[in-house]
mmCIF file of C-alpha atoms in Angstrom:
data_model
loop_
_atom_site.group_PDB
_atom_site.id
_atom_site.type_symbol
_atom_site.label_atom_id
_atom_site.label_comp_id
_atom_site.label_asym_id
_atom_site.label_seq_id
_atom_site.Cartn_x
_atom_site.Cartn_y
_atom_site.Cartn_z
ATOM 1 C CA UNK A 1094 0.000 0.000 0.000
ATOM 2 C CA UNK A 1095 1.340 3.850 -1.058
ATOM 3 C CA UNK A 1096 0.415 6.264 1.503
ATOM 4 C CA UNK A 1097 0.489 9.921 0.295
ATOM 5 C CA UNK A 1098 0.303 12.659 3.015
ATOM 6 C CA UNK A 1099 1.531 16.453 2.067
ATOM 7 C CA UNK A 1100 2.034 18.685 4.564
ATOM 8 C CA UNK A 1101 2.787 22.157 5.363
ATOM 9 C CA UNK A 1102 -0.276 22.990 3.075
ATOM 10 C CA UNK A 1103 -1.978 25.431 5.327
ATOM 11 C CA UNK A 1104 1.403 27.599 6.198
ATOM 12 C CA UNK A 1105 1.014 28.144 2.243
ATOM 13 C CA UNK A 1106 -2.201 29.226 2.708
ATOM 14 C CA UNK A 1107 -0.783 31.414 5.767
ATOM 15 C CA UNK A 1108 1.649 33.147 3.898
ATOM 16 C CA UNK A 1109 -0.661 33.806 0.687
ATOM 17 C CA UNK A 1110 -3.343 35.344 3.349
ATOM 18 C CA UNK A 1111 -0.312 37.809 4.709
ATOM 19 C CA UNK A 1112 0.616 38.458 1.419
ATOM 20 C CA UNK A 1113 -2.721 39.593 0.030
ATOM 21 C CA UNK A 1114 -2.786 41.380 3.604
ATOM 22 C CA UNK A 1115 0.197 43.414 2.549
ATOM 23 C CA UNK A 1116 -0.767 43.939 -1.357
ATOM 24 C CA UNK A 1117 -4.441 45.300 0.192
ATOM 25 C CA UNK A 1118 -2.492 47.778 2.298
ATOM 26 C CA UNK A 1119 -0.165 48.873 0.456
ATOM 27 C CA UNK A 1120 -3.212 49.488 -2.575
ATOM 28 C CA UNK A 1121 -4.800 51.778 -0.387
ATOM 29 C CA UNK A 1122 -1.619 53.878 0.375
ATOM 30 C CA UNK A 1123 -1.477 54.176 -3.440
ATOM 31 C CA UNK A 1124 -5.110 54.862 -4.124
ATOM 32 C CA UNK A 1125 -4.796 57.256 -1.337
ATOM 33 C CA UNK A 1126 -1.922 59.123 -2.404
ATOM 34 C CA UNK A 1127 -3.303 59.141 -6.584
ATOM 35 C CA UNK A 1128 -6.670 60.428 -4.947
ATOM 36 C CA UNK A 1129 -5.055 63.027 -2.932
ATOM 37 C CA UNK A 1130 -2.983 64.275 -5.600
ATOM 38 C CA UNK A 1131 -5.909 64.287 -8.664
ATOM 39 C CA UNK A 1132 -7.144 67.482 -7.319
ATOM 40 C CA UNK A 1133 -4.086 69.252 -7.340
ATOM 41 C CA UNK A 1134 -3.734 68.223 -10.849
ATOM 42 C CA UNK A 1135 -6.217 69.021 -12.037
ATOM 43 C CA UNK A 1136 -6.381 72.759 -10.645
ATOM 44 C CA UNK A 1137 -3.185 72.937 -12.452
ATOM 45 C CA UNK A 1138 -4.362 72.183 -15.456
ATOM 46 C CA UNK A 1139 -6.910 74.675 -14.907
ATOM 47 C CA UNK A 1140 -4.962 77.021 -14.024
ATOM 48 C CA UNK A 1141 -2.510 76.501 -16.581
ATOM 49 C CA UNK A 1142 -4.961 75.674 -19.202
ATOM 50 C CA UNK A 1143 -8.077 77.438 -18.988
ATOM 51 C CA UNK A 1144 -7.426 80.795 -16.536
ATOM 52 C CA UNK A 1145 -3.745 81.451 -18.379
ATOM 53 C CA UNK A 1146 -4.606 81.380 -21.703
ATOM 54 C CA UNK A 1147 -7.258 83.487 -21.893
ATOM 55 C CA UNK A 1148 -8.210 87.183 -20.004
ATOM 56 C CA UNK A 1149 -11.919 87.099 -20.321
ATOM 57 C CA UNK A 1150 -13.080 90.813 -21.164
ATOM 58 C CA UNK A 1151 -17.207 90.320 -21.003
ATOM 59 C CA UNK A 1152 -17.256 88.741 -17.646
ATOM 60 C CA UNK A 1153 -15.586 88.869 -14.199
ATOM 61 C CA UNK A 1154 -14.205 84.984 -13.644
ATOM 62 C CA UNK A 1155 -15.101 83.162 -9.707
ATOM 63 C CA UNK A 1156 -11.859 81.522 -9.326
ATOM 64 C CA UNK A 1157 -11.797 79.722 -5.907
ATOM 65 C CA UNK A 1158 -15.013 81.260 -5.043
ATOM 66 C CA UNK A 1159 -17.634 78.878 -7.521
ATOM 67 C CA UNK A 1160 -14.953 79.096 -10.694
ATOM 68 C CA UNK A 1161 -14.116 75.703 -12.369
ATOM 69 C CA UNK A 1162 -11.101 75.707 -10.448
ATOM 70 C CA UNK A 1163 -12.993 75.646 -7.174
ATOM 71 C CA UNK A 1164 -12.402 72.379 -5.379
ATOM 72 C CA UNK A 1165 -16.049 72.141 -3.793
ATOM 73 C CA UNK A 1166 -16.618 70.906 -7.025
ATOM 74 C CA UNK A 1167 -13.957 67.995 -6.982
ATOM 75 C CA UNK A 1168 -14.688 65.480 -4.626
ATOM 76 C CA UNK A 1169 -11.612 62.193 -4.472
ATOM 77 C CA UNK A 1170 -13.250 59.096 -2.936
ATOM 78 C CA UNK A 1171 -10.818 55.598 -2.412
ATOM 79 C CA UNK A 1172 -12.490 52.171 -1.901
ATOM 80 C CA UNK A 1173 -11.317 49.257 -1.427
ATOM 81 C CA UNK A 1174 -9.709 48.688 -4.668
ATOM 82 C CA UNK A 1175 -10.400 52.346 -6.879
ATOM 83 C CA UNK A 1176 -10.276 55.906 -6.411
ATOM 84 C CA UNK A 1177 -12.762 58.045 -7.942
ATOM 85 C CA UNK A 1178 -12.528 61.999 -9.130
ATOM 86 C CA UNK A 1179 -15.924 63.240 -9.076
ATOM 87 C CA UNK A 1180 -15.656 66.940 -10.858
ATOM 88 C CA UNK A 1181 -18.713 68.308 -11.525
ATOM 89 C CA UNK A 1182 -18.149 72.314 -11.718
ATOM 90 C CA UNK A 1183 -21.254 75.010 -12.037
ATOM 91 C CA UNK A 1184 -21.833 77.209 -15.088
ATOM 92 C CA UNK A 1185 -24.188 79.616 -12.997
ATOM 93 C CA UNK A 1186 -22.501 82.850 -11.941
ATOM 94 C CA UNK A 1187 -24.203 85.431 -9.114
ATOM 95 C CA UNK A 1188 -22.935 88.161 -11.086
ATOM 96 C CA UNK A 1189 -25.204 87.389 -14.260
ATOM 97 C CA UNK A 1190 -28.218 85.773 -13.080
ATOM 98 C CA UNK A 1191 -30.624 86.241 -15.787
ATOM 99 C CA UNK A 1192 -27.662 84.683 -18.495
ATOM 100 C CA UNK A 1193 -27.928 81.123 -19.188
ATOM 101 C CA UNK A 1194 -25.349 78.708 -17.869
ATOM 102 C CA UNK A 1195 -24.433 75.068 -18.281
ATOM 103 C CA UNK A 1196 -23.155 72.563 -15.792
ATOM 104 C CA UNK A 1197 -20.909 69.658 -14.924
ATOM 105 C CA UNK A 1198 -20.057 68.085 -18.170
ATOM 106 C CA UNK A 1199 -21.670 70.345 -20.689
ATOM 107 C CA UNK A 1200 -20.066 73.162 -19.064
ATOM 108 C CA UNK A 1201 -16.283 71.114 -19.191
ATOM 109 C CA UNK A 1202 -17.439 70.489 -23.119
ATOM 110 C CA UNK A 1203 -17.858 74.482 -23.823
ATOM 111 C CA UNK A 1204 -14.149 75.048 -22.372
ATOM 112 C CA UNK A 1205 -12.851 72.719 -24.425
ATOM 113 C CA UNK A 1206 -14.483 73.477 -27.376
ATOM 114 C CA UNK A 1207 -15.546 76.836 -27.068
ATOM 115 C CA UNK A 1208 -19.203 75.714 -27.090
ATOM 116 C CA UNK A 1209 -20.839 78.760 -25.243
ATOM 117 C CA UNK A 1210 -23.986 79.483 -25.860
ATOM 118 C CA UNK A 1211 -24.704 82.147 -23.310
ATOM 119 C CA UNK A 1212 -23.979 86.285 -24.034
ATOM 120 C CA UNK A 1213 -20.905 87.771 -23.449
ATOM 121 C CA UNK A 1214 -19.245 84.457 -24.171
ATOM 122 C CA UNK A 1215 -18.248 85.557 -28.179
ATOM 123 C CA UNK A 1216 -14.209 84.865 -29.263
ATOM 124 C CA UNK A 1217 -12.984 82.444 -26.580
ATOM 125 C CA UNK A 1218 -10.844 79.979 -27.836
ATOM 126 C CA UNK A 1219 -11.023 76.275 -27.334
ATOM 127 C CA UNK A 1220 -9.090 75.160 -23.606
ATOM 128 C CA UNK A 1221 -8.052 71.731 -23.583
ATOM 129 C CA UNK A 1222 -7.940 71.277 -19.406
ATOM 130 C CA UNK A 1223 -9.809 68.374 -19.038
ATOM 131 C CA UNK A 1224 -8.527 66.679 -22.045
ATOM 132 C CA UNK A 1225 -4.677 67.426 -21.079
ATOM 133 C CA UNK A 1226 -5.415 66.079 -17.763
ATOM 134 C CA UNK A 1227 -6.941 63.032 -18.409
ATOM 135 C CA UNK A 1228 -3.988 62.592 -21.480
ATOM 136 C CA UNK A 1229 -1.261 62.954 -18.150
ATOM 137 C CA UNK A 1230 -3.592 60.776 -15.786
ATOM 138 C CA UNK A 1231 -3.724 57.818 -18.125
ATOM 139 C CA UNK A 1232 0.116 57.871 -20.001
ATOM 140 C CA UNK A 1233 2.192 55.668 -19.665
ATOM 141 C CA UNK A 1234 4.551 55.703 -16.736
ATOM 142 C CA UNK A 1235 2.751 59.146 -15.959
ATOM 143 C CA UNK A 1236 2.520 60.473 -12.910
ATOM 144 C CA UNK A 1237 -0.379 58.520 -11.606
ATOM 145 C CA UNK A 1238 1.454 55.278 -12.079
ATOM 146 C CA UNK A 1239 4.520 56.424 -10.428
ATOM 147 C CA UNK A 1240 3.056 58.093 -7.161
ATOM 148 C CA UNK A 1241 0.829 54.469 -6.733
ATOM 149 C CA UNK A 1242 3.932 52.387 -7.103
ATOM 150 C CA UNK A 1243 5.973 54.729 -4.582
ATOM 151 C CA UNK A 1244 3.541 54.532 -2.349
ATOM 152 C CA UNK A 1245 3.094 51.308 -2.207
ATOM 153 C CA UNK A 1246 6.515 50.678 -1.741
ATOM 154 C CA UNK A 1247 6.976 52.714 1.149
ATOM 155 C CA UNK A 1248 4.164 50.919 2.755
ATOM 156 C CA UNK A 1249 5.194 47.706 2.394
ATOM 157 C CA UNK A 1250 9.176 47.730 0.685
ATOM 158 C CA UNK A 1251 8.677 43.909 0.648
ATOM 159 C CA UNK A 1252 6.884 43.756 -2.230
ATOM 160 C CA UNK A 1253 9.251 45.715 -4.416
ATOM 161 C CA UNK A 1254 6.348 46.903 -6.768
ATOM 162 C CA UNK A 1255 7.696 48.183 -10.558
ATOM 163 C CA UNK A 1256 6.123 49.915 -13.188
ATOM 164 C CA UNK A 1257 4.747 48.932 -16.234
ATOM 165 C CA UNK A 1258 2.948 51.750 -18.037
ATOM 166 C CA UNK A 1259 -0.272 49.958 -18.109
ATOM 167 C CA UNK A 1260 -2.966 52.414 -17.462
ATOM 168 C CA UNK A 1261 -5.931 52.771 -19.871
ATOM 169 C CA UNK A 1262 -8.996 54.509 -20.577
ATOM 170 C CA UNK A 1263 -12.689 53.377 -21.497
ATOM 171 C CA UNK A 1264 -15.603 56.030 -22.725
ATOM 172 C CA UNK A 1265 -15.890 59.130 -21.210
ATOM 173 C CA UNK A 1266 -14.374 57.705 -17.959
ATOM 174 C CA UNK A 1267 -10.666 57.134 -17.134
ATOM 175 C CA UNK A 1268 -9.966 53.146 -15.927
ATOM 176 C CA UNK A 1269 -6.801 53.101 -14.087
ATOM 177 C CA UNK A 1270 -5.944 49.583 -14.372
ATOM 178 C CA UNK A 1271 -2.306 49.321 -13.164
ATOM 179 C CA UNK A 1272 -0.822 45.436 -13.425
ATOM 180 C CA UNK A 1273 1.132 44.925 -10.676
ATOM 181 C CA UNK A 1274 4.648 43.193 -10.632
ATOM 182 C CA UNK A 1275 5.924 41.943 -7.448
ATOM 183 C CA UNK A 1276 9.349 40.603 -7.247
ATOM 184 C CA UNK A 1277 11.159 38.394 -4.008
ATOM 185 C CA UNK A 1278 7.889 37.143 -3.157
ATOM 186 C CA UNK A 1279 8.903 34.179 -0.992
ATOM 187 C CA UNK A 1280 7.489 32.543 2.134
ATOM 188 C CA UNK A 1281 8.826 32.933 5.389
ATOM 189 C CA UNK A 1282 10.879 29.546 5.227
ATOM 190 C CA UNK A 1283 12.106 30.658 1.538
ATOM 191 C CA UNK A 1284 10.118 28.915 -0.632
ATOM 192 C CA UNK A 1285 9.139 30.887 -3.601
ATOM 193 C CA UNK A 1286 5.567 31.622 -3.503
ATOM 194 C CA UNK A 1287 5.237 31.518 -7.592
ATOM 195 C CA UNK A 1288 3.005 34.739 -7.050
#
């Protein structure tokens, strides 16, 4: 008779459990670092972008105080496994409340492609904020893919996360799909993990 008996089975399990502990972690140190960071981005793009290029002459801009640029209208959430940028500015303006306004995406749209369709809004030129922003967010080895993989690293150096330039975008919203590459992954007595 051949008896068969493995063992050591469940300290595999063990160390795959810590492991995912650590990858979990040090996820949300990225995502939480990319989230904090997306609003600073893109209120230099705005900045940059929009507010630089063009003086408006027919109309007094908000800024900070209801502009585009105002980050009431950016809100960063992180859940378990995604961060979200939620930017939805206001077209309506205190100063001109009879003129007709746009909002959220339709408003982003006239910016970009000089759109307007309320008064005083004649000779602006097309501002490419949003679309420059979402071309840095999703390039590859951008900054978004860098400040994840740093962070992640200095939550958990073990893992010894790299790059690989493998963010993408689908429709109208930006996927941030970053494959992750771990290297030394071994178990606690050595063994390579094959992770």
């Amino acid at each position: 008779m051949f008896k068969f008996k493995l063992t050591g089975a469940d300290s595999i399990s063990k160390e795959y459990k810590a492991f995912n502990t650590k990858v979990y972690f040090a996820t949300q140190a990225g995502l939480t670092a990319v989230g904090s960071e997306l609003t600073k981005q893109l209120q230099r793009h705005i900045q940059q972008d929009v507010y630089s290029a063009y003086t408006p002459s027919s109309y007094i801009r908000r800024g900070t105080n209801g502009g585009i640029i105002d980050s009431k209208y950016m809100k960063t959430s992180v859940g378990k496994m995604s961060v979200e940028l939620d930017y939805e500015p206001k077209g309506y303006n205190p100063r001109y409340p009879t003129s007709a306004y746009v909002d959220g995406d339709k408003l982003i749209n006239a910016i970009e492609n000089s759109n307007y369709t309320w008064e005083g809004t004649d000779n602006i030129p097309e501002r490419h904020f949003w679309n420059n922003f979402i071309d840095e967010v999703v390039s590859p080895h951008g900054w978004v893919e860098k400040l994840f993989v740093r962070a992640m690293n200095e939550t958990n150096s073990d893992l010894e996360v790299r790059r690989d330039g493998h963010i993408s975008a689908d429709g109208n919203d930006t996927v941030f799909a970053q494959q992750l590459s771990f290297s030394n992954i071994v178990s606690s007595n050595g063994d390579d993990l094959g992770f």
